[in-house]
Tab-separated table of C-alpha atoms in Angstrom:
chain	number	residue	atom	x	y	z
A	291	UNK	CA	159.195	102.847	233.917
A	292	UNK	CA	156.751	100.143	232.985
A	293	UNK	CA	157.806	96.573	233.487
A	294	UNK	CA	157.887	94.095	230.629
A	295	UNK	CA	154.851	92.317	232.084
A	296	UNK	CA	152.849	95.554	232.196
A	297	UNK	CA	153.732	96.347	228.589
A	298	UNK	CA	152.788	92.812	227.562
A	299	UNK	CA	149.455	93.154	229.360
A	300	UNK	CA	148.448	96.497	227.846
A	301	UNK	CA	149.831	96.096	224.331
A	302	UNK	CA	146.785	94.145	223.028
A	303	UNK	CA	144.466	96.798	224.522
A	304	UNK	CA	146.338	99.625	222.812
A	305	UNK	CA	146.371	97.610	219.593
A	306	UNK	CA	142.590	97.155	219.671
A	307	UNK	CA	141.983	100.879	220.314
A	308	UNK	CA	144.224	101.703	217.354
A	309	UNK	CA	142.433	99.095	215.252
A	310	UNK	CA	139.059	100.693	215.957
A	311	UNK	CA	140.349	104.148	215.025
A	312	UNK	CA	141.589	102.648	211.759
A	313	UNK	CA	138.189	101.022	211.189
A	314	UNK	CA	136.344	104.296	211.829
A	315	UNK	CA	138.388	106.324	209.339
A	316	UNK	CA	138.259	103.479	206.829
A	317	UNK	CA	134.464	103.260	207.096
A	318	UNK	CA	134.045	106.977	206.391
A	319	UNK	CA	136.350	106.845	203.363
A	320	UNK	CA	134.669	103.734	201.991
A	321	UNK	CA	131.217	105.268	202.361
A	322	UNK	CA	132.295	108.301	200.334
A	323	UNK	CA	134.013	106.210	197.634
A	324	UNK	CA	131.015	103.887	197.243
A	325	UNK	CA	128.641	106.856	197.054
A	326	UNK	CA	130.692	108.101	194.105
A	327	UNK	CA	130.085	104.822	192.286
A	328	UNK	CA	133.351	102.930	192.766
A	329	UNK	CA	133.067	99.217	191.969
A	330	UNK	CA	133.264	97.041	195.091
A	331	UNK	CA	135.407	94.235	193.665
A	332	UNK	CA	137.812	96.692	192.060
A	333	UNK	CA	138.187	98.447	195.417
A	334	UNK	CA	138.899	95.130	197.153
A	335	UNK	CA	141.468	94.209	194.484
A	336	UNK	CA	143.404	97.468	194.790
A	337	UNK	CA	143.198	97.351	198.567
A	338	UNK	CA	144.626	93.829	198.836
A	339	UNK	CA	147.314	94.573	196.251
A	340	UNK	CA	148.622	97.471	198.361
A	341	UNK	CA	148.321	95.417	201.543
A	342	UNK	CA	150.461	92.682	199.987
A	343	UNK	CA	153.087	95.185	198.831
A	344	UNK	CA	153.177	96.736	202.317
A	345	UNK	CA	153.268	93.548	204.390
A	346	UNK	CA	155.338	91.321	202.112
A	347	UNK	CA	158.788	92.861	202.799
A	348	UNK	CA	158.050	93.206	206.522
A	349	UNK	CA	157.067	89.553	206.795
A	350	UNK	CA	160.036	88.381	204.737
A	351	UNK	CA	162.735	90.102	206.793
A	352	UNK	CA	161.129	89.878	210.241
A	353	UNK	CA	160.264	86.173	210.126
A	354	UNK	CA	162.873	84.927	207.678
A	355	UNK	CA	164.491	82.582	210.215
A	356	UNK	CA	161.430	81.630	212.252
A	357	UNK	CA	158.798	81.143	209.553
A	358	UNK	CA	157.507	77.534	209.537
A	359	UNK	CA	157.184	75.539	206.376
A	360	UNK	CA	153.844	75.860	204.607
A	361	UNK	CA	152.028	72.546	204.404
A	362	UNK	CA	148.926	71.701	202.394
A	363	UNK	CA	146.787	72.114	205.500
A	364	UNK	CA	148.245	75.542	206.284
A	365	UNK	CA	147.757	76.666	202.674
A	366	UNK	CA	144.135	75.548	202.807
A	367	UNK	CA	143.554	77.615	205.956
A	368	UNK	CA	145.261	80.627	204.364
A	369	UNK	CA	143.195	80.265	201.196
A	370	UNK	CA	139.935	80.017	203.145
A	371	UNK	CA	140.935	82.934	205.376
A	372	UNK	CA	141.626	85.041	202.282
A	373	UNK	CA	138.359	84.341	200.497
A	374	UNK	CA	136.276	84.620	203.654
A	375	UNK	CA	137.923	87.621	205.321
A	376	UNK	CA	139.348	90.178	202.893
A	377	UNK	CA	137.058	89.258	199.952
A	378	UNK	CA	133.597	88.112	201.059
A	379	UNK	CA	133.503	90.059	204.330
A	380	UNK	CA	134.620	93.254	202.637
A	381	UNK	CA	132.062	92.805	199.867
A	382	UNK	CA	129.166	92.365	202.294
A	383	UNK	CA	130.454	95.352	204.286
A	384	UNK	CA	130.501	97.487	201.142
A	385	UNK	CA	126.934	96.514	200.269
A	386	UNK	CA	125.799	97.341	203.791
A	387	UNK	CA	127.613	100.680	203.727
A	388	UNK	CA	126.177	101.617	200.348
A	389	UNK	CA	122.584	100.825	201.354
A	390	UNK	CA	122.636	102.228	204.913
A	391	UNK	CA	124.910	104.612	206.847
A	392	UNK	CA	128.408	104.292	208.271
A	393	UNK	CA	127.122	104.439	211.863
A	394	UNK	CA	124.535	101.745	211.145
A	395	UNK	CA	127.176	99.454	209.658
A	396	UNK	CA	129.448	99.992	212.652
A	397	UNK	CA	126.578	99.231	215.042
A	398	UNK	CA	126.073	95.821	213.487
A	399	UNK	CA	129.666	94.996	214.346
A	400	UNK	CA	128.658	94.916	218.007
A	401	UNK	CA	126.717	91.716	217.295
A	402	UNK	CA	130.013	89.913	216.733
A	403	UNK	CA	130.465	88.411	220.244
A	404	UNK	CA	126.844	87.248	220.322
A	405	UNK	CA	127.065	85.592	216.910
A	406	UNK	CA	130.428	84.051	217.840
A	407	UNK	CA	128.868	82.656	221.010
A	408	UNK	CA	125.937	81.159	219.070
A	409	UNK	CA	128.234	79.556	216.482
A	410	UNK	CA	130.492	78.148	219.202
A	411	UNK	CA	127.445	76.800	221.030
A	412	UNK	CA	126.107	75.166	217.873
A	413	UNK	CA	129.409	73.405	217.160
A	414	UNK	CA	129.987	72.330	220.747
A	415	UNK	CA	132.881	74.713	221.441
A	416	UNK	CA	130.871	76.550	224.094
A	417	UNK	CA	129.183	75.186	227.220
A	418	UNK	CA	126.033	76.836	228.569
A	419	UNK	CA	124.850	76.412	232.165
A	420	UNK	CA	121.307	77.785	232.001
A	421	UNK	CA	120.808	77.967	235.781
A	422	UNK	CA	124.058	79.808	236.509
A	423	UNK	CA	124.435	83.589	236.547
A	424	UNK	CA	126.865	83.488	233.651
A	425	UNK	CA	124.543	81.318	231.572
A	426	UNK	CA	121.552	83.554	232.288
A	427	UNK	CA	123.604	86.627	231.384
A	428	UNK	CA	124.643	85.125	228.059
A	429	UNK	CA	121.059	84.134	227.229
A	430	UNK	CA	119.684	87.581	228.145
A	431	UNK	CA	122.515	89.309	226.296
A	432	UNK	CA	121.894	87.243	223.191
A	433	UNK	CA	118.164	88.027	223.224
A	434	UNK	CA	118.811	91.742	223.804
A	435	UNK	CA	121.320	91.920	220.958
A	436	UNK	CA	119.038	90.075	218.565
A	437	UNK	CA	116.176	92.408	219.521
A	438	UNK	CA	118.448	95.353	218.852
A	439	UNK	CA	119.395	93.921	215.452
A	440	UNK	CA	115.711	93.514	214.555
A	441	UNK	CA	115.066	97.110	215.658
A	442	UNK	CA	117.940	98.373	213.530
A	443	UNK	CA	116.670	96.459	210.515
A	444	UNK	CA	112.926	97.050	210.570
A	445	UNK	CA	112.470	100.295	212.513
A	446	UNK	CA	114.176	103.340	211.061
A	447	UNK	CA	112.211	105.957	212.991
A	448	UNK	CA	112.394	109.715	212.797
A	449	UNK	CA	115.578	111.629	212.040
A	450	UNK	CA	117.073	113.106	215.203
A	451	UNK	CA	119.462	115.489	213.447
A	452	UNK	CA	117.548	116.760	210.380
A	453	UNK	CA	114.209	118.405	211.089
A	454	UNK	CA	113.515	120.433	207.974
A	455	UNK	CA	109.928	120.287	206.765
A	456	UNK	CA	108.686	121.555	203.409
A	457	UNK	CA	105.202	121.739	201.950
A	458	UNK	CA	105.399	119.817	198.685
A	459	UNK	CA	102.957	119.711	195.762
A	460	UNK	CA	100.996	116.430	195.331
A	461	UNK	CA	103.205	115.140	192.481
A	462	UNK	CA	106.381	115.740	194.464
A	463	UNK	CA	104.810	114.220	197.578
A	464	UNK	CA	103.913	111.038	195.652
A	465	UNK	CA	107.439	110.827	194.298
A	466	UNK	CA	108.713	111.255	197.841
A	467	UNK	CA	106.601	108.351	199.080
A	468	UNK	CA	107.934	106.122	196.310
A	469	UNK	CA	111.485	107.143	197.148
A	470	UNK	CA	110.875	106.337	200.816
A	471	UNK	CA	109.671	102.859	199.828
A	472	UNK	CA	112.813	102.250	197.767
A	473	UNK	CA	114.919	103.547	200.628
A	474	UNK	CA	113.209	101.158	203.062
A	475	UNK	CA	113.904	98.189	200.764
A	476	UNK	CA	117.541	99.186	200.440
A	477	UNK	CA	117.743	99.569	204.222
A	478	UNK	CA	116.533	95.995	204.756
A	479	UNK	CA	118.904	94.659	202.080
A	480	UNK	CA	121.773	96.549	203.671
A	481	UNK	CA	120.847	95.117	207.070
A	482	UNK	CA	120.818	91.579	205.678
A	483	UNK	CA	124.236	92.179	204.125
A	484	UNK	CA	125.629	93.459	207.434
A	485	UNK	CA	124.207	90.420	209.259
A	486	UNK	CA	125.973	88.158	206.762
A	487	UNK	CA	129.138	90.175	207.386
A	488	UNK	CA	128.941	89.649	211.151
A	489	UNK	CA	128.261	85.908	210.832
A	490	UNK	CA	131.157	85.542	208.415
A	491	UNK	CA	133.450	87.589	210.652
A	492	UNK	CA	132.666	85.333	213.610
A	493	UNK	CA	133.590	82.316	211.521
A	494	UNK	CA	136.760	84.055	210.337
A	495	UNK	CA	137.868	84.752	213.933
A	496	UNK	CA	137.401	81.108	214.865
A	497	UNK	CA	139.351	80.126	211.757
A	498	UNK	CA	142.217	82.426	212.811
A	499	UNK	CA	142.441	80.636	216.131
A	500	UNK	CA	143.283	77.400	214.370
A	501	UNK	CA	145.539	79.087	211.805
A	502	UNK	CA	147.709	80.881	214.381
A	503	UNK	CA	148.368	77.558	216.111
A	504	UNK	CA	149.410	75.862	212.885
A	505	UNK	CA	151.291	78.875	211.502
A	506	UNK	CA	152.360	81.240	214.324
A	507	UNK	CA	154.251	83.608	211.980
A	508	UNK	CA	151.651	86.405	212.179
A	509	UNK	CA	153.298	88.784	209.706
A	510	UNK	CA	153.794	86.094	207.078
A	511	UNK	CA	150.292	84.714	207.535
A	512	UNK	CA	148.727	88.154	207.045
A	513	UNK	CA	150.906	88.894	204.002
A	514	UNK	CA	150.069	85.549	202.390
A	515	UNK	CA	146.393	86.068	203.175
A	516	UNK	CA	146.537	89.463	201.463
A	517	UNK	CA	148.286	87.976	198.418
A	518	UNK	CA	145.747	85.178	198.042
A	519	UNK	CA	142.791	87.528	198.539
A	520	UNK	CA	144.269	89.917	195.935
A	521	UNK	CA	144.356	87.097	193.384
A	522	UNK	CA	140.846	85.962	194.337
A	523	UNK	CA	139.339	89.456	194.150
A	524	UNK	CA	141.149	90.240	190.878
A	525	UNK	CA	139.776	87.073	189.272
A	526	UNK	CA	136.240	87.931	190.370
A	527	UNK	CA	136.572	91.565	189.257
A	528	UNK	CA	137.951	90.654	185.827
A	529	UNK	CA	135.194	88.120	185.238
A	530	UNK	CA	132.378	90.488	186.271
A	531	UNK	CA	133.762	93.750	184.823
A	532	UNK	CA	134.970	92.383	181.492
A	533	UNK	CA	132.476	94.443	179.461
A	534	UNK	CA	133.413	97.699	181.211
A	535	UNK	CA	137.056	97.349	180.215
A	536	UNK	CA	139.728	99.650	181.614
A	537	UNK	CA	137.135	102.231	182.712
A	538	UNK	CA	136.142	100.035	185.653
A	539	UNK	CA	139.714	100.124	186.975
A	540	UNK	CA	140.260	103.870	186.679
A	541	UNK	CA	140.351	105.768	189.976
A	542	UNK	CA	138.389	109.014	189.772
A	543	UNK	CA	139.046	111.825	192.229
A	544	UNK	CA	140.859	112.277	195.514
A	545	UNK	CA	138.337	110.315	197.594
A	546	UNK	CA	138.722	107.083	195.623
A	547	UNK	CA	142.530	107.334	195.614
A	548	UNK	CA	142.604	108.079	199.352
A	549	UNK	CA	140.201	105.219	200.060
A	550	UNK	CA	142.335	102.727	198.145
A	551	UNK	CA	145.659	103.840	199.625
A	552	UNK	CA	144.428	104.185	203.210
A	553	UNK	CA	142.421	100.958	203.180
A	554	UNK	CA	145.205	99.029	201.455
A	555	UNK	CA	148.168	100.154	203.549
A	556	UNK	CA	146.613	101.066	206.911
A	557	UNK	CA	143.422	98.989	207.169
A	558	UNK	CA	144.199	95.774	205.260
A	559	UNK	CA	147.882	95.968	206.142
A	560	UNK	CA	148.290	97.301	209.662
A	561	UNK	CA	144.669	96.673	210.691
A	562	UNK	CA	144.572	92.972	209.823
A	563	UNK	CA	147.984	92.538	211.401
A	564	UNK	CA	146.863	94.110	214.670
A	565	UNK	CA	143.656	92.103	214.696
A	566	UNK	CA	145.441	88.809	214.054
A	567	UNK	CA	147.984	89.644	216.772
A	568	UNK	CA	145.222	90.336	219.305
A	569	UNK	CA	143.371	87.125	218.421
A	570	UNK	CA	146.591	85.196	218.999
A	571	UNK	CA	147.320	86.904	222.342
A	572	UNK	CA	143.855	87.196	223.898
A	573	UNK	CA	141.390	85.314	221.681
A	574	UNK	CA	138.272	86.348	219.690
A	575	UNK	CA	136.254	87.425	222.754
A	576	UNK	CA	138.836	90.059	223.717
A	577	UNK	CA	138.917	91.542	220.212
A	578	UNK	CA	135.124	91.578	219.922
A	579	UNK	CA	134.765	93.444	223.246
A	580	UNK	CA	136.209	96.596	221.673
A	581	UNK	CA	133.710	96.833	218.813
A	582	UNK	CA	131.608	99.631	220.463
A	583	UNK	CA	134.652	101.907	220.205
A	584	UNK	CA	134.491	101.758	216.419
A	585	UNK	CA	130.805	102.679	216.523
A	586	UNK	CA	131.495	105.767	218.639
A	587	UNK	CA	134.339	106.906	216.388
A	588	UNK	CA	132.274	106.318	213.252
A	589	UNK	CA	129.243	108.112	214.691
A	590	UNK	CA	131.366	111.194	215.370
A	591	UNK	CA	132.715	111.187	211.800
A	592	UNK	CA	129.244	110.458	210.389
A	593	UNK	CA	127.573	113.379	212.146
A	594	UNK	CA	130.350	115.976	212.090
A	595	UNK	CA	132.090	115.271	208.764
A	596	UNK	CA	129.692	113.356	206.503
A	597	UNK	CA	126.553	115.043	207.928
A	598	UNK	CA	124.543	111.841	207.749
A	599	UNK	CA	121.172	111.802	209.573
A	600	UNK	CA	120.872	109.945	212.863
A	601	UNK	CA	117.637	107.951	213.201
A	602	UNK	CA	115.700	107.023	216.326
A	603	UNK	CA	115.717	103.337	215.370
A	604	UNK	CA	119.500	103.373	215.127
A	605	UNK	CA	119.826	104.830	218.625
A	606	UNK	CA	117.384	102.370	220.219
A	607	UNK	CA	118.846	99.393	218.378
A	608	UNK	CA	122.405	100.437	219.271
A	609	UNK	CA	121.567	100.654	222.980
A	610	UNK	CA	120.034	97.160	222.962
A	611	UNK	CA	122.912	95.666	220.982
A	612	UNK	CA	125.599	97.170	223.261
A	613	UNK	CA	123.757	96.096	226.426
A	614	UNK	CA	123.492	92.585	225.052
A	615	UNK	CA	127.147	92.638	224.044
A	616	UNK	CA	128.401	93.379	227.543
A	617	UNK	CA	125.994	90.950	229.187
A	618	UNK	CA	127.484	88.185	227.052
A	619	UNK	CA	131.024	89.340	227.852
A	620	UNK	CA	130.212	89.549	231.568
A	621	UNK	CA	128.928	86.000	231.423
A	622	UNK	CA	132.201	84.893	229.829
A	623	UNK	CA	134.191	86.684	232.509
A	624	UNK	CA	132.186	85.010	235.284
A	625	UNK	CA	132.760	81.591	233.716
A	626	UNK	CA	136.498	82.236	233.583
A	627	UNK	CA	136.527	83.369	237.243
A	628	UNK	CA	134.642	80.263	238.384
A	629	UNK	CA	136.972	78.003	236.421
A	630	UNK	CA	140.035	79.735	237.863
A	631	UNK	CA	138.686	79.437	241.422
A	632	UNK	CA	138.017	75.741	240.933
A	633	UNK	CA	141.548	75.194	239.658
A	634	UNK	CA	143.222	77.156	242.490
A	635	UNK	CA	143.318	74.363	245.113
A	636	UNK	CA	145.110	72.036	242.716
A	637	UNK	CA	148.238	70.558	244.251
A	638	UNK	CA	150.329	70.000	241.154
A	639	UNK	CA	151.602	72.325	238.462
A	640	UNK	CA	150.280	70.004	235.764
A	641	UNK	CA	146.705	70.159	237.023
A	642	UNK	CA	146.787	73.935	237.398
A	643	UNK	CA	148.268	74.402	233.955
A	644	UNK	CA	145.648	72.132	232.413
A	645	UNK	CA	142.824	74.055	234.103
A	646	UNK	CA	144.247	77.377	232.881
A	647	UNK	CA	144.521	75.976	229.379
A	648	UNK	CA	140.879	74.911	229.417
A	649	UNK	CA	139.758	78.416	230.402
A	650	UNK	CA	141.907	80.056	227.737
A	651	UNK	CA	140.650	77.646	225.121
A	652	UNK	CA	136.999	78.398	225.967
A	653	UNK	CA	137.645	82.136	225.786
A	654	UNK	CA	139.272	81.869	222.380
A	655	UNK	CA	136.544	79.672	220.924
A	656	UNK	CA	133.699	82.115	221.651
């Protein structure tokens, strides 16, 4: 039988694996729904409405006696978390999915630790020792990941899974060239949208670090975030889809209904809850380290179920991004080990506790 400490140690790991499975299935469903023409803001509105209905009762009964009072500062953090996470991040994700492929969008998620590191460095949350092994690893990892992102964006390459060739008449060939040009423009726009998504996600993770300290009731915080984001997305959808009327809100077909229900209950509900829990327990770096799992799950669904083509540029860019990701994470691990070794000879409990707190704080801020 596992001890309580062992369960406590492995629970965040299991939660992150489950979160990435949820993300993979969600990405495939969203790609199909968007390809059928579903409005992005309407999808976000329905998704957050279901998430609120799912999480609200759980939060109310589970944290009824332990939930802290909501202050103006806490409400401001919840409001910003709602508009940044469930609304803006989902919208940029949907644009990226619509203009590229599900595997491509998942690959960009692997840039998250690198972007988080750069933001933390810019705001002084992160220290960088250039001459140390950890500092060199983080610099090399950042450069590799950025090179991979540039490769993903500007080099599509040949299809590795679809090799059919047809001899086309001149008129059809010209139309094909024009279509390729439009596809290339959409690919770049989708890449820019995914980059904005990653940058915003890094900021959202850092925001959650502060929010969980002010308001440690994780269930209630996620439910309130879902409620606020539902209101925000509904206001935006009503203002932009006013001319379309009720037709814009009508769900058409099994795929759109499944996408809304799954994304609302499982992804926005359970998924955000698991992610917030892991950020609270282990910090943003730990959660970001699992992002390649989502890419592998999505790639399997993309190739075997959706039959999307796999491009050479995506493979090369993915390899560079993942190598850079783990170089940055290795650098963080080395920094933590050095800090722990330096704190070990401390003679008092207060000094040791303070040193441990500094390491944990640096890990969470990345």
